[in-house]
Structures are given as structure tokens and as C-alpha cells.
mmCIF file with all atom_site columns, C-alpha atoms and ligand atoms in Angstrom:
data_model
loop_
_atom_site.group_PDB
_atom_site.id
_atom_site.type_symbol
_atom_site.label_atom_id
_atom_site.label_alt_id
_atom_site.label_comp_id
_atom_site.label_asym_id
_atom_site.label_entity_id
_atom_site.label_seq_id
_atom_site.pdbx_PDB_ins_code
_atom_site.Cartn_x
_atom_site.Cartn_y
_atom_site.Cartn_z
_atom_site.occupancy
_atom_site.B_iso_or_equiv
_atom_site.pdbx_formal_charge
_atom_site.auth_seq_id
_atom_site.auth_comp_id
_atom_site.auth_asym_id
_atom_site.auth_atom_id
_atom_site.pdbx_PDB_model_num
ATOM   1   C  CA  . MET A 1 1   ? 85.448  142.438 102.736 1.00 88.00 ? 1255 MET A CA  1
ATOM   2   C  CA  . LYS A 1 2   ? 85.142  138.340 102.395 1.00 96.00 ? 1256 LYS A CA  1
ATOM   3   C  CA  . LYS A 1 3   ? 87.724  136.536 104.651 1.00 98.00 ? 1257 LYS A CA  1
ATOM   4   C  CA  . ALA A 1 4   ? 89.332  132.779 104.260 1.00 98.00 ? 1258 ALA A CA  1
ATOM   5   C  CA  . LEU A 1 5   ? 90.249  130.686 106.981 1.00 98.00 ? 1259 LEU A CA  1
ATOM   6   C  CA  . LEU A 1 6   ? 93.133  128.715 106.040 1.00 99.00 ? 1260 LEU A CA  1
ATOM   7   C  CA  . ILE A 1 7   ? 93.750  125.794 108.366 1.00 99.00 ? 1261 ILE A CA  1
ATOM   8   C  CA  . VAL A 1 8   ? 97.330  124.192 108.143 1.00 99.00 ? 1262 VAL A CA  1
ATOM   9   C  CA  . ASP A 1 9   ? 98.289  120.577 108.715 1.00 98.00 ? 1263 ASP A CA  1
ATOM   10  C  CA  . VAL A 1 10  ? 95.804  119.563 111.285 1.00 98.00 ? 1264 VAL A CA  1
ATOM   11  C  CA  . GLN A 1 11  ? 96.726  115.977 110.644 1.00 98.00 ? 1265 GLN A CA  1
ATOM   12  C  CA  . ASN A 1 12  ? 97.341  112.904 112.932 1.00 98.00 ? 1266 ASN A CA  1
ATOM   13  C  CA  . ASP A 1 13  ? 101.210 112.790 112.619 1.00 98.00 ? 1267 ASP A CA  1
ATOM   14  C  CA  . PHE A 1 14  ? 101.370 116.166 114.027 1.00 98.00 ? 1268 PHE A CA  1
ATOM   15  C  CA  . CYS A 1 15  ? 99.234  115.496 117.126 1.00 98.00 ? 1269 CYS A CA  1
ATOM   16  C  CA  . PRO A 1 16  ? 100.075 113.629 120.123 1.00 98.00 ? 1270 PRO A CA  1
ATOM   17  C  CA  . GLY A 1 17  ? 101.025 110.162 119.502 1.00 98.00 ? 1271 GLY A CA  1
ATOM   18  C  CA  . GLY A 1 18  ? 102.008 111.023 115.665 1.00 98.00 ? 1272 GLY A CA  1
ATOM   19  C  CA  . ALA A 1 19  ? 105.194 110.499 113.908 1.00 98.00 ? 1273 ALA A CA  1
ATOM   20  C  CA  . LEU A 1 20  ? 106.308 114.245 114.454 1.00 98.00 ? 1274 LEU A CA  1
ATOM   21  C  CA  . ALA A 1 21  ? 103.721 115.060 117.390 1.00 98.00 ? 1275 ALA A CA  1
ATOM   22  C  CA  . VAL A 1 22  ? 103.710 118.598 118.185 1.00 97.00 ? 1276 VAL A CA  1
ATOM   23  C  CA  . LYS A 1 23  ? 103.085 119.799 121.942 1.00 97.00 ? 1277 LYS A CA  1
ATOM   24  C  CA  . ASP A 1 24  ? 99.345  120.602 122.287 1.00 97.00 ? 1278 ASP A CA  1
ATOM   25  C  CA  . GLY A 1 25  ? 98.955  119.952 118.450 1.00 98.00 ? 1279 GLY A CA  1
ATOM   26  C  CA  . ASP A 1 26  ? 95.568  118.284 119.338 1.00 98.00 ? 1280 ASP A CA  1
ATOM   27  C  CA  . LYS A 1 27  ? 94.541  121.516 121.443 1.00 98.00 ? 1281 LYS A CA  1
ATOM   28  C  CA  . VAL A 1 28  ? 94.319  123.680 118.333 1.00 98.00 ? 1282 VAL A CA  1
ATOM   29  C  CA  . VAL A 1 29  ? 90.976  121.352 116.980 1.00 98.00 ? 1283 VAL A CA  1
ATOM   30  C  CA  . ALA A 1 30  ? 88.328  122.649 119.207 1.00 98.00 ? 1284 ALA A CA  1
ATOM   31  C  CA  . VAL A 1 31  ? 89.433  126.511 118.856 1.00 98.00 ? 1285 VAL A CA  1
ATOM   32  C  CA  . ILE A 1 32  ? 89.404  126.061 115.061 1.00 98.00 ? 1286 ILE A CA  1
ATOM   33  C  CA  . ASN A 1 33  ? 86.087  124.054 115.180 1.00 98.00 ? 1287 ASN A CA  1
ATOM   34  C  CA  . SER A 1 34  ? 84.709  127.093 117.169 1.00 98.00 ? 1288 SER A CA  1
ATOM   35  C  CA  . ILE A 1 35  ? 85.567  129.620 114.463 1.00 98.00 ? 1289 ILE A CA  1
ATOM   36  C  CA  . MET A 1 36  ? 84.891  128.242 110.815 1.00 98.00 ? 1290 MET A CA  1
ATOM   37  C  CA  . ASP A 1 37  ? 81.525  129.668 110.749 1.00 97.00 ? 1291 ASP A CA  1
ATOM   38  C  CA  . ARG A 1 38  ? 82.506  133.231 110.552 1.00 97.00 ? 1292 ARG A CA  1
ATOM   39  C  CA  . PHE A 1 39  ? 84.415  132.733 107.405 1.00 98.00 ? 1293 PHE A CA  1
ATOM   40  C  CA  . ASP A 1 40  ? 83.230  132.973 103.804 1.00 97.00 ? 1294 ASP A CA  1
ATOM   41  C  CA  . LEU A 1 41  ? 85.530  129.874 102.737 1.00 98.00 ? 1295 LEU A CA  1
ATOM   42  C  CA  . VAL A 1 42  ? 87.580  127.409 104.546 1.00 98.00 ? 1296 VAL A CA  1
ATOM   43  C  CA  . ILE A 1 43  ? 90.209  125.915 103.156 1.00 98.00 ? 1297 ILE A CA  1
ATOM   44  C  CA  . SER A 1 44  ? 92.621  122.887 104.390 1.00 98.00 ? 1298 SER A CA  1
ATOM   45  C  CA  . SER A 1 45  ? 96.371  121.914 103.869 1.00 98.00 ? 1299 SER A CA  1
ATOM   46  C  CA  . GLN A 1 46  ? 97.676  118.751 104.365 1.00 98.00 ? 1300 GLN A CA  1
ATOM   47  C  CA  . ASP A 1 47  ? 101.270 117.744 104.218 1.00 98.00 ? 1301 ASP A CA  1
ATOM   48  C  CA  . TRP A 1 48  ? 101.472 114.739 101.832 1.00 98.00 ? 1302 TRP A CA  1
ATOM   49  C  CA  . HIS A 1 49  ? 104.711 113.041 101.366 1.00 98.00 ? 1303 HIS A CA  1
ATOM   50  C  CA  . PRO A 1 50  ? 105.813 110.260 99.047  1.00 98.00 ? 1304 PRO A CA  1
ATOM   51  C  CA  . ALA A 1 51  ? 107.870 107.733 101.139 1.00 97.00 ? 1305 ALA A CA  1
ATOM   52  C  CA  . ASP A 1 52  ? 110.861 108.429 99.318  1.00 96.00 ? 1306 ASP A CA  1
ATOM   53  C  CA  . SER A 1 53  ? 110.890 111.933 100.124 1.00 97.00 ? 1307 SER A CA  1
ATOM   54  C  CA  . ILE A 1 54  ? 114.261 113.729 100.929 1.00 96.00 ? 1308 ILE A CA  1
ATOM   55  C  CA  . HIS A 1 55  ? 112.308 116.064 103.520 1.00 97.00 ? 1309 HIS A CA  1
ATOM   56  C  CA  . PHE A 1 56  ? 112.848 112.601 105.559 1.00 98.00 ? 1310 PHE A CA  1
ATOM   57  C  CA  . GLU A 1 57  ? 116.543 113.499 105.733 1.00 96.00 ? 1311 GLU A CA  1
ATOM   58  C  CA  . LYS A 1 58  ? 115.369 116.143 108.056 1.00 96.00 ? 1312 LYS A CA  1
ATOM   59  C  CA  . TRP A 1 59  ? 112.408 114.993 109.489 1.00 97.00 ? 1313 TRP A CA  1
ATOM   60  C  CA  . PRO A 1 60  ? 111.311 111.612 110.892 1.00 98.00 ? 1314 PRO A CA  1
ATOM   61  C  CA  . PRO A 1 61  ? 108.988 109.949 108.312 1.00 98.00 ? 1315 PRO A CA  1
ATOM   62  C  CA  . HIS A 1 62  ? 105.269 111.653 108.962 1.00 98.00 ? 1316 HIS A CA  1
ATOM   63  C  CA  . CYS A 1 63  ? 102.121 112.173 106.526 1.00 98.00 ? 1317 CYS A CA  1
ATOM   64  C  CA  . ILE A 1 64  ? 103.096 109.931 103.968 1.00 98.00 ? 1318 ILE A CA  1
ATOM   65  C  CA  . ALA A 1 65  ? 100.354 110.165 101.454 1.00 98.00 ? 1319 ALA A CA  1
ATOM   66  C  CA  . GLY A 1 66  ? 97.103  107.945 102.146 1.00 98.00 ? 1320 GLY A CA  1
ATOM   67  C  CA  . THR A 1 67  ? 98.397  106.778 105.330 1.00 98.00 ? 1321 THR A CA  1
ATOM   68  C  CA  . GLN A 1 68  ? 96.432  107.471 108.593 1.00 98.00 ? 1322 GLN A CA  1
ATOM   69  C  CA  . GLY A 1 69  ? 99.104  109.531 109.720 1.00 98.00 ? 1323 GLY A CA  1
ATOM   70  C  CA  . ALA A 1 70  ? 98.128  111.980 107.159 1.00 98.00 ? 1324 ALA A CA  1
ATOM   71  C  CA  . ASP A 1 71  ? 94.577  112.162 107.869 1.00 98.00 ? 1325 ASP A CA  1
ATOM   72  C  CA  . TYR A 1 72  ? 93.034  115.243 109.622 1.00 98.00 ? 1326 TYR A CA  1
ATOM   73  C  CA  . HIS A 1 73  ? 93.072  115.014 113.253 1.00 98.00 ? 1327 HIS A CA  1
ATOM   74  C  CA  . PRO A 1 74  ? 89.538  112.818 113.940 1.00 98.00 ? 1328 PRO A CA  1
ATOM   75  C  CA  . GLU A 1 75  ? 87.637  115.454 115.522 1.00 98.00 ? 1329 GLU A CA  1
ATOM   76  C  CA  . LEU A 1 76  ? 88.257  118.303 113.182 1.00 98.00 ? 1330 LEU A CA  1
ATOM   77  C  CA  . LYS A 1 77  ? 84.960  119.450 111.395 1.00 98.00 ? 1331 LYS A CA  1
ATOM   78  C  CA  . LYS A 1 78  ? 85.365  118.469 107.798 1.00 97.00 ? 1332 LYS A CA  1
ATOM   79  C  CA  . GLU A 1 79  ? 82.135  119.662 106.326 1.00 97.00 ? 1333 GLU A CA  1
ATOM   80  C  CA  . LYS A 1 80  ? 82.868  123.394 106.071 1.00 97.00 ? 1334 LYS A CA  1
ATOM   81  C  CA  . ILE A 1 81  ? 86.227  122.815 104.135 1.00 98.00 ? 1335 ILE A CA  1
ATOM   82  C  CA  . GLY A 1 82  ? 85.529  124.070 100.758 1.00 98.00 ? 1336 GLY A CA  1
ATOM   83  C  CA  . LEU A 1 83  ? 88.979  123.486 99.195  1.00 98.00 ? 1337 LEU A CA  1
ATOM   84  C  CA  . ARG A 1 84  ? 91.614  120.988 100.183 1.00 98.00 ? 1338 ARG A CA  1
ATOM   85  C  CA  . LEU A 1 85  ? 95.299  121.347 99.075  1.00 98.00 ? 1339 LEU A CA  1
ATOM   86  C  CA  . PHE A 1 86  ? 98.052  118.757 99.299  1.00 98.00 ? 1340 PHE A CA  1
ATOM   87  C  CA  . LYS A 1 87  ? 101.491 119.798 99.519  1.00 98.00 ? 1341 LYS A CA  1
ATOM   88  C  CA  . GLY A 1 88  ? 105.121 118.066 99.926  1.00 97.00 ? 1342 GLY A CA  1
ATOM   89  C  CA  . THR A 1 89  ? 103.939 115.685 97.385  1.00 97.00 ? 1343 THR A CA  1
ATOM   90  C  CA  . ALA A 1 90  ? 107.127 115.779 95.416  1.00 95.00 ? 1344 ALA A CA  1
ATOM   91  C  CA  . ASN A 1 91  ? 110.331 113.482 96.702  1.00 93.00 ? 1345 ASN A CA  1
ATOM   92  C  CA  . LYS A 1 92  ? 112.706 116.689 96.204  1.00 92.00 ? 1346 LYS A CA  1
ATOM   93  C  CA  . ASP A 1 93  ? 110.297 118.981 97.831  1.00 90.00 ? 1347 ASP A CA  1
ATOM   94  C  CA  . ASP A 1 94  ? 109.786 120.205 101.467 1.00 95.00 ? 1348 ASP A CA  1
ATOM   95  C  CA  . GLY A 1 95  ? 106.737 121.911 100.503 1.00 96.00 ? 1349 GLY A CA  1
ATOM   96  C  CA  . TYR A 1 96  ? 106.169 124.054 103.921 1.00 98.00 ? 1350 TYR A CA  1
ATOM   97  C  CA  . SER A 1 97  ? 103.767 126.500 102.455 1.00 98.00 ? 1351 SER A CA  1
ATOM   98  C  CA  . ALA A 1 98  ? 100.212 125.887 101.460 1.00 98.00 ? 1352 ALA A CA  1
ATOM   99  C  CA  . PHE A 1 99  ? 100.820 128.296 98.639  1.00 98.00 ? 1353 PHE A CA  1
ATOM   100 C  CA  . GLU A 1 100 ? 103.360 125.776 97.233  1.00 98.00 ? 1354 GLU A CA  1
ATOM   101 C  CA  . ALA A 1 101 ? 100.232 123.060 96.941  1.00 98.00 ? 1355 ALA A CA  1
ATOM   102 C  CA  . THR A 1 102 ? 100.737 121.015 94.016  1.00 96.00 ? 1356 THR A CA  1
ATOM   103 C  CA  . ASN A 1 103 ? 96.809  120.016 92.985  1.00 97.00 ? 1357 ASN A CA  1
ATOM   104 C  CA  . VAL A 1 104 ? 95.730  123.599 93.323  1.00 97.00 ? 1358 VAL A CA  1
ATOM   105 C  CA  . SER A 1 105 ? 97.144  126.931 93.084  1.00 98.00 ? 1359 SER A CA  1
ATOM   106 C  CA  . LEU A 1 106 ? 95.867  128.594 96.271  1.00 98.00 ? 1360 LEU A CA  1
ATOM   107 C  CA  . SER A 1 107 ? 96.846  131.850 94.946  1.00 98.00 ? 1361 SER A CA  1
ATOM   108 C  CA  . ALA A 1 108 ? 94.658  131.469 91.462  1.00 98.00 ? 1362 ALA A CA  1
ATOM   109 C  CA  . PHE A 1 109 ? 91.727  130.413 94.091  1.00 98.00 ? 1363 PHE A CA  1
ATOM   110 C  CA  . LEU A 1 110 ? 91.912  133.570 96.431  1.00 98.00 ? 1364 LEU A CA  1
ATOM   111 C  CA  . GLN A 1 111 ? 91.823  135.685 93.456  1.00 97.00 ? 1365 GLN A CA  1
ATOM   112 C  CA  . GLU A 1 112 ? 88.899  133.965 91.906  1.00 97.00 ? 1366 GLU A CA  1
ATOM   113 C  CA  . HIS A 1 113 ? 87.069  134.053 95.074  1.00 97.00 ? 1367 HIS A CA  1
ATOM   114 C  CA  . GLN A 1 114 ? 88.218  137.974 95.748  1.00 97.00 ? 1368 GLN A CA  1
ATOM   115 C  CA  . ILE A 1 115 ? 89.371  136.827 99.082  1.00 98.00 ? 1369 ILE A CA  1
ATOM   116 C  CA  . ARG A 1 116 ? 92.048  139.749 100.385 1.00 97.00 ? 1370 ARG A CA  1
ATOM   117 C  CA  . ASN A 1 117 ? 91.757  138.584 104.205 1.00 98.00 ? 1371 ASN A CA  1
ATOM   118 C  CA  . LEU A 1 118 ? 93.451  135.360 105.123 1.00 98.00 ? 1372 LEU A CA  1
ATOM   119 C  CA  . TYR A 1 119 ? 93.242  134.122 108.790 1.00 99.00 ? 1373 TYR A CA  1
ATOM   120 C  CA  . VAL A 1 120 ? 96.002  131.341 109.192 1.00 99.00 ? 1374 VAL A CA  1
ATOM   121 C  CA  . CYS A 1 121 ? 96.016  128.738 112.104 1.00 99.00 ? 1375 CYS A CA  1
ATOM   122 C  CA  . GLY A 1 122 ? 96.939  124.966 112.566 1.00 99.00 ? 1376 GLY A CA  1
ATOM   123 C  CA  . LEU A 1 123 ? 100.569 123.163 112.584 1.00 98.00 ? 1377 LEU A CA  1
ATOM   124 C  CA  . ALA A 1 124 ? 103.057 123.721 113.000 1.00 98.00 ? 1378 ALA A CA  1
ATOM   125 C  CA  . THR A 1 125 ? 103.911 127.801 113.865 1.00 98.00 ? 1379 THR A CA  1
ATOM   126 C  CA  . ASP A 1 126 ? 107.350 127.394 113.212 1.00 98.00 ? 1380 ASP A CA  1
ATOM   127 C  CA  . TYR A 1 127 ? 107.305 125.741 109.909 1.00 98.00 ? 1381 TYR A CA  1
ATOM   128 C  CA  . CYS A 1 128 ? 104.189 125.368 107.653 1.00 98.00 ? 1382 CYS A CA  1
ATOM   129 C  CA  . VAL A 1 129 ? 101.961 128.200 109.555 1.00 98.00 ? 1383 VAL A CA  1
ATOM   130 C  CA  . LYS A 1 130 ? 104.951 130.648 109.218 1.00 98.00 ? 1384 LYS A CA  1
ATOM   131 C  CA  . ALA A 1 131 ? 105.942 129.651 105.718 1.00 98.00 ? 1385 ALA A CA  1
ATOM   132 C  CA  . SER A 1 132 ? 102.284 130.235 104.738 1.00 98.00 ? 1386 SER A CA  1
ATOM   133 C  CA  . ALA A 1 133 ? 101.424 133.431 106.341 1.00 99.00 ? 1387 ALA A CA  1
ATOM   134 C  CA  . LEU A 1 134 ? 104.424 135.125 105.170 1.00 99.00 ? 1388 LEU A CA  1
ATOM   135 C  CA  . ASP A 1 135 ? 103.883 133.808 101.480 1.00 98.00 ? 1389 ASP A CA  1
ATOM   136 C  CA  . ALA A 1 136 ? 100.264 135.397 102.059 1.00 98.00 ? 1390 ALA A CA  1
ATOM   137 C  CA  . VAL A 1 137 ? 101.930 138.388 102.863 1.00 98.00 ? 1391 VAL A CA  1
ATOM   138 C  CA  . ASN A 1 138 ? 103.903 138.363 99.879  1.00 98.00 ? 1392 ASN A CA  1
ATOM   139 C  CA  . GLU A 1 139 ? 100.615 137.727 97.559  1.00 98.00 ? 1393 GLU A CA  1
ATOM   140 C  CA  . GLY A 1 140 ? 99.387  140.939 98.714  1.00 98.00 ? 1394 GLY A CA  1
ATOM   141 C  CA  . LEU A 1 141 ? 96.948  139.594 101.331 1.00 98.00 ? 1395 LEU A CA  1
ATOM   142 C  CA  . HIS A 1 142 ? 95.875  140.934 104.747 1.00 98.00 ? 1396 HIS A CA  1
ATOM   143 C  CA  . THR A 1 143 ? 97.451  137.814 106.730 1.00 98.00 ? 1397 THR A CA  1
ATOM   144 C  CA  . PHE A 1 144 ? 96.177  137.495 110.239 1.00 98.00 ? 1398 PHE A CA  1
ATOM   145 C  CA  . VAL A 1 145 ? 97.335  134.711 112.318 1.00 99.00 ? 1399 VAL A CA  1
ATOM   146 C  CA  . ILE A 1 146 ? 95.159  132.921 115.131 1.00 99.00 ? 1400 ILE A CA  1
ATOM   147 C  CA  . THR A 1 147 ? 97.581  132.709 117.926 1.00 98.00 ? 1401 THR A CA  1
ATOM   148 C  CA  . ASP A 1 148 ? 95.317  130.595 120.339 1.00 98.00 ? 1402 ASP A CA  1
ATOM   149 C  CA  . ALA A 1 149 ? 94.899  128.279 117.001 1.00 98.00 ? 1403 ALA A CA  1
ATOM   150 C  CA  . VAL A 1 150 ? 98.535  127.326 116.370 1.00 98.00 ? 1404 VAL A CA  1
ATOM   151 C  CA  . ALA A 1 151 ? 101.355 124.920 118.067 1.00 98.00 ? 1405 ALA A CA  1
ATOM   152 C  CA  . ALA A 1 152 ? 104.895 124.904 117.589 1.00 98.00 ? 1406 ALA A CA  1
ATOM   153 C  CA  . VAL A 1 153 ? 107.581 121.806 116.667 1.00 98.00 ? 1407 VAL A CA  1
ATOM   154 C  CA  . ASN A 1 154 ? 109.743 123.925 118.951 1.00 98.00 ? 1408 ASN A CA  1
ATOM   155 C  CA  . LEU A 1 155 ? 113.052 122.098 117.925 1.00 97.00 ? 1409 LEU A CA  1
ATOM   156 C  CA  . GLN A 1 156 ? 114.889 124.441 120.118 1.00 97.00 ? 1410 GLN A CA  1
ATOM   157 C  CA  . PRO A 1 157 ? 113.025 126.247 122.916 1.00 96.00 ? 1411 PRO A CA  1
ATOM   158 C  CA  . GLY A 1 158 ? 111.149 129.471 122.105 1.00 98.00 ? 1412 GLY A CA  1
ATOM   159 C  CA  . ASP A 1 159 ? 111.093 128.736 118.375 1.00 98.00 ? 1413 ASP A CA  1
ATOM   160 C  CA  . ASP A 1 160 ? 107.305 129.737 118.541 1.00 98.00 ? 1414 ASP A CA  1
ATOM   161 C  CA  . LYS A 1 161 ? 107.876 133.075 119.954 1.00 98.00 ? 1415 LYS A CA  1
ATOM   162 C  CA  . LYS A 1 162 ? 110.745 133.613 117.247 1.00 98.00 ? 1416 LYS A CA  1
ATOM   163 C  CA  . ALA A 1 163 ? 108.377 132.432 114.693 1.00 98.00 ? 1417 ALA A CA  1
ATOM   164 C  CA  . LEU A 1 164 ? 105.314 134.350 115.834 1.00 98.00 ? 1418 LEU A CA  1
ATOM   165 C  CA  . GLN A 1 165 ? 107.812 137.509 115.987 1.00 98.00 ? 1419 GLN A CA  1
ATOM   166 C  CA  . GLU A 1 166 ? 109.161 137.029 112.264 1.00 98.00 ? 1420 GLU A CA  1
ATOM   167 C  CA  . MET A 1 167 ? 105.628 136.572 111.022 1.00 99.00 ? 1421 MET A CA  1
ATOM   168 C  CA  . TYR A 1 168 ? 104.542 140.095 113.003 1.00 98.00 ? 1422 TYR A CA  1
ATOM   169 C  CA  . THR A 1 169 ? 107.679 141.782 111.470 1.00 98.00 ? 1423 THR A CA  1
ATOM   170 C  CA  . GLY A 1 170 ? 106.667 140.333 108.079 1.00 98.00 ? 1424 GLY A CA  1
ATOM   171 C  CA  . GLY A 1 171 ? 103.749 141.767 107.817 1.00 98.00 ? 1425 GLY A CA  1
ATOM   172 C  CA  . CYS A 1 172 ? 101.044 139.496 109.372 1.00 99.00 ? 1426 CYS A CA  1
ATOM   173 C  CA  . ILE A 1 173 ? 98.712  140.632 111.897 1.00 98.00 ? 1427 ILE A CA  1
ATOM   174 C  CA  . LEU A 1 174 ? 98.426  138.558 115.276 1.00 98.00 ? 1428 LEU A CA  1
ATOM   175 C  CA  . LEU A 1 175 ? 95.399  137.902 117.164 1.00 98.00 ? 1429 LEU A CA  1
ATOM   176 C  CA  . GLU A 1 176 ? 93.164  135.883 118.886 1.00 98.00 ? 1430 GLU A CA  1
ATOM   177 C  CA  . SER A 1 177 ? 90.418  133.632 118.140 1.00 98.00 ? 1431 SER A CA  1
ATOM   178 C  CA  . ASP A 1 178 ? 87.907  135.923 119.866 1.00 98.00 ? 1432 ASP A CA  1
ATOM   179 C  CA  . GLU A 1 179 ? 89.016  138.809 118.155 1.00 98.00 ? 1433 GLU A CA  1
ATOM   180 C  CA  . ILE A 1 180 ? 87.919  138.100 114.743 1.00 97.00 ? 1434 ILE A CA  1
ATOM   181 C  CA  . SER A 1 181 ? 85.390  140.495 113.225 1.00 86.00 ? 1435 SER A CA  1
HETATM 182 C  C1  . VGL B 2 .   ? 105.852 120.773 109.065 1.00 75.49 ? 2489 VGL B C1  1
HETATM 183 C  C2  . VGL B 2 .   ? 107.662 119.710 109.558 1.00 75.49 ? 2489 VGL B C2  1
HETATM 184 C  C3  . VGL B 2 .   ? 107.813 118.817 108.768 1.00 75.49 ? 2489 VGL B C3  1
HETATM 185 C  C4  . VGL B 2 .   ? 104.710 121.621 109.500 1.00 75.49 ? 2489 VGL B C4  1
HETATM 186 C  C5  . VGL B 2 .   ? 105.849 119.953 107.920 1.00 75.49 ? 2489 VGL B C5  1
HETATM 187 O  O1  . VGL B 2 .   ? 103.652 121.336 109.156 1.00 75.49 ? 2489 VGL B O1  1
HETATM 188 O  O2  . VGL B 2 .   ? 105.020 122.506 109.791 1.00 75.49 ? 2489 VGL B O2  1
HETATM 189 N  N1  . VGL B 2 .   ? 107.111 120.556 109.438 1.00 75.49 ? 2489 VGL B N1  1
HETATM 190 N  N2  . VGL B 2 .   ? 106.925 118.939 107.872 1.00 75.49 ? 2489 VGL B N2  1
HETATM 191 ZN ZN1 . ZN  B 3 .   ? 106.448 117.189 106.554 1.00 75.49 ? 2490 ZN  B ZN1 1
#
């Protein structure tokens, strides 16, 4: 069975020093780089907001389209990325899920490539990873979340655990990077 890796929002602004830094956001990069070769397809998403997005009523401005903060973390291996998704691109749109990407339909792309198994990793566990993984389940995909390749915003302590629990009860399979078959 073909499998794809979805790398959610491994962008400068979510890493230490960025505008919406996630604790240990940069630590996921080495893990993700080490597993990319095991997948038939590698897909990335990027948060890609207009400067006047209503999203910034909730969050400090981050990942503004075309800025350095919206670039991938510099150490993320890019050669294997076969599809690049942009989301949150409209000014009225939070666009947390990679299935809300506006440049390509992720759902149609996965169908065309006969991908039934989707492995989700990246940033952040409690927002875009969770939204993407739960949408994947709704799309009928076998959805796996790689727990040592995600990091959370944790607005409230414990939001990371809560998000993993929600993904599990929502039908995702939680596993570690060394358990990928
Ligand atoms: C995200 C908060 C705001 C994410 C994006 O990528 O999880 N979180 N925008
Ligand atoms: Zn955002």
C-alpha cells in the first residue's frame, strides 16, 4: 500500500526565534529528515497568510506570504518534497488544515496517486497537525500521527496531550518514527 508523508508547517516563524515560536519546534526537523525516504510521496504544507488576515486577531502576525518567517526551516530536506501546499491564504481564512490548501486540492491529489495511508508530522500538534489529521480521517484515509515528529503551541499546559487524545479518539493511529513500517 502506498504511503505519503504530510509535513505540516515546518516554517521559521514556528521555530525558536520566530514570530509564533513553538517550544522545540526545530527538534522535529532531524526526525522528519530521517524518515522521508520511507515514503512514496512527501507533501508539505505552509501557513501563508496575507498581512491583513483576520487570523491575526487571534495570533501574533506570523507566516506572512513570501517572508522569511514563512520559509521552511533551513535544515528541512526539500529535495523529496513532491507537492507544496499553501493554506490560510485568504484574509478571512484561518486555514488550519492542509486539506484547506488553496493552490491544490490535497484530497484530489491523494486520490489521483492512490494514497490510502497518510502519515502526519510537523507543527503545531494542537492546531494545524490536529486539524489536518482529523480531516484526513474524514477523507477515509488511514491516518497516522508521528508523535516524536510534532510539537505543540501549548497556549494552556497540556494542550499537546489533549490534542493527541483527540486525534486518537478521532480515529488516528499514534506511533513513533521508528515504528513506521
Ligand atoms: C498554526 C496557529 C496559527 C499551526 C498556524 O501551524 O499549527 N497555529 N497558525
Ligand atoms: Zn497561522
